[in-house]
mmCIF file of C-alpha atoms in Angstrom:
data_model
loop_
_atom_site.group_PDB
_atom_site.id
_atom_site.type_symbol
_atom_site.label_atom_id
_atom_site.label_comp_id
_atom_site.label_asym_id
_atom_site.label_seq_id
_atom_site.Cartn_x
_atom_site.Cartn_y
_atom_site.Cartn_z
ATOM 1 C CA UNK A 1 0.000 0.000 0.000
ATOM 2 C CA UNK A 2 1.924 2.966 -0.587
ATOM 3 C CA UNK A 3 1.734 5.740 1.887
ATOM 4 C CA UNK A 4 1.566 9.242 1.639
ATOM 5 C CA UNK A 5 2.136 12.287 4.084
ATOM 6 C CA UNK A 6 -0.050 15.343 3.885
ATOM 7 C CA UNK A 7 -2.206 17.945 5.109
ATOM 8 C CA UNK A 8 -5.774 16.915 5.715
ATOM 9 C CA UNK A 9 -7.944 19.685 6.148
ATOM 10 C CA UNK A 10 -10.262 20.736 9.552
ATOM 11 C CA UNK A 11 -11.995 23.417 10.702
ATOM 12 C CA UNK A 12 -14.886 26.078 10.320
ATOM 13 C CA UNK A 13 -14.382 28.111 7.190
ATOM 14 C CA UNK A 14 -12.359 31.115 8.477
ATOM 15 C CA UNK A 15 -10.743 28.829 10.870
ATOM 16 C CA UNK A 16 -8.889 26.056 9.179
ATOM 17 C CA UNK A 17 -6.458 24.033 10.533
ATOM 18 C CA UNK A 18 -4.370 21.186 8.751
ATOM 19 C CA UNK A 19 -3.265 17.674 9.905
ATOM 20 C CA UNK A 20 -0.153 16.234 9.184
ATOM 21 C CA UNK A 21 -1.226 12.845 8.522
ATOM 22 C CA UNK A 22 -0.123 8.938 7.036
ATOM 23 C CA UNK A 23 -2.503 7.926 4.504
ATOM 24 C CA UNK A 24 -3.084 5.443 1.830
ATOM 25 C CA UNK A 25 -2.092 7.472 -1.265
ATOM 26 C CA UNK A 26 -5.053 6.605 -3.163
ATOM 27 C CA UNK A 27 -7.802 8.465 -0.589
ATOM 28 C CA UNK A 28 -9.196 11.325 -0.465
ATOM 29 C CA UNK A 29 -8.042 14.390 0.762
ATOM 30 C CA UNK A 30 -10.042 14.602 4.006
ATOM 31 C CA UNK A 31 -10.533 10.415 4.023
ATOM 32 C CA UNK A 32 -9.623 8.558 6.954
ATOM 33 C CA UNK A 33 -5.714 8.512 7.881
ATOM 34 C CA UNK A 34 -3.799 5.853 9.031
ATOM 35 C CA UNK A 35 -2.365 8.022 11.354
ATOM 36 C CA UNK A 36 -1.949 11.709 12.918
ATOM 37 C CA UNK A 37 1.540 12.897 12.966
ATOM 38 C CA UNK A 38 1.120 16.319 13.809
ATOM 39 C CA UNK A 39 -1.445 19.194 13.273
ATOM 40 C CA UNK A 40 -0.645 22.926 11.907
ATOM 41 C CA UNK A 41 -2.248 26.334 13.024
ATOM 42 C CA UNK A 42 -1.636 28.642 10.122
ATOM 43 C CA UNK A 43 -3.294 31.374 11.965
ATOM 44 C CA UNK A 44 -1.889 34.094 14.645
ATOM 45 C CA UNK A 45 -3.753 33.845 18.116
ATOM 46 C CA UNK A 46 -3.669 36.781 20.241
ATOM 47 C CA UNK A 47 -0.689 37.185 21.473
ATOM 48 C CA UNK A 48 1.313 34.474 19.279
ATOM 49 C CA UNK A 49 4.049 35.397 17.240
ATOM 50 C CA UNK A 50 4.655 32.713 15.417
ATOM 51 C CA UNK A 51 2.094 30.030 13.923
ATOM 52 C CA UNK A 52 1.823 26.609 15.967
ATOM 53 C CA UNK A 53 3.073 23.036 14.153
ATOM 54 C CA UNK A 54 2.714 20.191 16.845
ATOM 55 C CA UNK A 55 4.406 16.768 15.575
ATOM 56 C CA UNK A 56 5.441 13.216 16.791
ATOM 57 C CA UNK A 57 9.083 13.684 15.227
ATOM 58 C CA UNK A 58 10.069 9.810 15.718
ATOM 59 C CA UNK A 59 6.730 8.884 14.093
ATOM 60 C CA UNK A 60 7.163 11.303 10.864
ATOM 61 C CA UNK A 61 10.834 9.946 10.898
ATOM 62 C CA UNK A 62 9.356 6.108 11.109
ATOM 63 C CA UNK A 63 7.197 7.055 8.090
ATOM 64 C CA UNK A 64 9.863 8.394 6.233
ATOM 65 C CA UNK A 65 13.022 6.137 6.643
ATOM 66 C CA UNK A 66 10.820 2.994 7.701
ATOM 67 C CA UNK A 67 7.503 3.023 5.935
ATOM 68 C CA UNK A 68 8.511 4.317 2.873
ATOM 69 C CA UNK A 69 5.950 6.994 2.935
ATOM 70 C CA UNK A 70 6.261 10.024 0.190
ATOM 71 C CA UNK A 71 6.037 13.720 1.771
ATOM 72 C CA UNK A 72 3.721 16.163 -0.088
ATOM 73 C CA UNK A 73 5.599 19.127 -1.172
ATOM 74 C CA UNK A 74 4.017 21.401 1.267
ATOM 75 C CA UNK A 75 4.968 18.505 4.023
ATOM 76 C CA UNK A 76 8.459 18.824 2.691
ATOM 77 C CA UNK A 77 8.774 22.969 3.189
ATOM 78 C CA UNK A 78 7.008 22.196 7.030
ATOM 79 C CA UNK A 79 9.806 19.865 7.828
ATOM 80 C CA UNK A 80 12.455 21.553 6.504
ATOM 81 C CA UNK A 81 11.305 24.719 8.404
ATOM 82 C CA UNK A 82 10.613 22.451 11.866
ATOM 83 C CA UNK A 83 14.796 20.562 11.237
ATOM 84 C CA UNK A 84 12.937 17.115 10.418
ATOM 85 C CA UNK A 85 14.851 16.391 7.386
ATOM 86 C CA UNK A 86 17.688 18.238 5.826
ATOM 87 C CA UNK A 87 17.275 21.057 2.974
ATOM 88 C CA UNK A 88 18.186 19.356 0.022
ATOM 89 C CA UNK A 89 17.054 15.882 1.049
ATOM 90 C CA UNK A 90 15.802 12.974 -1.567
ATOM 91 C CA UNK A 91 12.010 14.215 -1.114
ATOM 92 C CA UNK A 92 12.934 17.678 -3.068
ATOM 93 C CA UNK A 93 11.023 17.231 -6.884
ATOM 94 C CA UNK A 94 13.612 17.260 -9.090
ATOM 95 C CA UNK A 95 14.243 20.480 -11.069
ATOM 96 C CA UNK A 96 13.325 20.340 -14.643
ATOM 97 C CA UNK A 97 15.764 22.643 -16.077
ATOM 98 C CA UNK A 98 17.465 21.470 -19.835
ATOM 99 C CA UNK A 99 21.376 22.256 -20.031
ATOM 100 C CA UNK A 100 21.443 25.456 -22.434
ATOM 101 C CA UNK A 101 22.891 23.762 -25.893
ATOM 102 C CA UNK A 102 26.278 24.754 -27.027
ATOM 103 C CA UNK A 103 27.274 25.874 -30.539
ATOM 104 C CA UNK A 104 29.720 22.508 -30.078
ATOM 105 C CA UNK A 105 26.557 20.245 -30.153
ATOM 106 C CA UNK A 106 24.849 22.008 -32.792
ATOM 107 C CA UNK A 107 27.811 21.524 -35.291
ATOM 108 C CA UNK A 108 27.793 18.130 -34.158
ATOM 109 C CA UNK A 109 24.671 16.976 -35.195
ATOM 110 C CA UNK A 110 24.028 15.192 -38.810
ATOM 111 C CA UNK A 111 21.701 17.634 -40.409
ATOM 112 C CA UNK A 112 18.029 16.007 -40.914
ATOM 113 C CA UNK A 113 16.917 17.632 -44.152
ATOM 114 C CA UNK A 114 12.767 17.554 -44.494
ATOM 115 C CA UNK A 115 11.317 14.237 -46.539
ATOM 116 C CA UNK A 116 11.006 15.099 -50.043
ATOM 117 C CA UNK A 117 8.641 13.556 -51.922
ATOM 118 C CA UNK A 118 10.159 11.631 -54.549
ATOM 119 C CA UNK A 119 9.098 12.249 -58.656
ATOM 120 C CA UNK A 120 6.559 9.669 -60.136
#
């Protein structure tokens, strides 16, 4: 079954608050999880500074090196924020950037010249 970590949604509609959850990949987005790992407060309280994230590290961790469970990429930029995992760690999507082409390579290549239709 693979596993995925993610924020599930909760909360009145100008409350919201996310969980940081374990769950089957192929559920919904609010479905139920296999597990809670932590749950995120994006909003300031009075008197907060900061917003809350509360998380079982050693259970995110278990997921992770263990479980074989996939981070969303808004999981990843939470953990790498909180120290979980490191900042260019194997759950970072790979960058889709082509190598610029040299005028080298362009010599290089055999010319393809269009298909001419041959005479009858």
């Amino acid at each position: 079954m693979p596993v995925r970590l993610r924020l599930s949604l909760h909360g009145n509609r100008n409350n919201r608050i996310f969980h940081l959850v374990a769950i089957d990949l192929r559920k919904r987005r609010d479905g139920k999880p296999i597990e809670l790992l932590g749950i995120y407060d994006p909003r300031l309280r009075l008197g907060q500074e900061h917003k809350t994230m509360r998380w079982s590290v050693d259970r995110i961790t278990f997921w992770l090196e263990q479980g074989g469970a996939l981070p969303s990429k808004p999981v990843v930029r939470l953990l790498e924020r909180g120290g979980i995992i490191p900042p260019n760690s194997k759950y970072h999507p790979k960058s889709r950037e082509v190598p610029p082409v040299t005028s080298s390579e362009l010599g290089s290549k055999p010319a393809s010249s269009p298909a001419q239709p041959s005479p009858p």
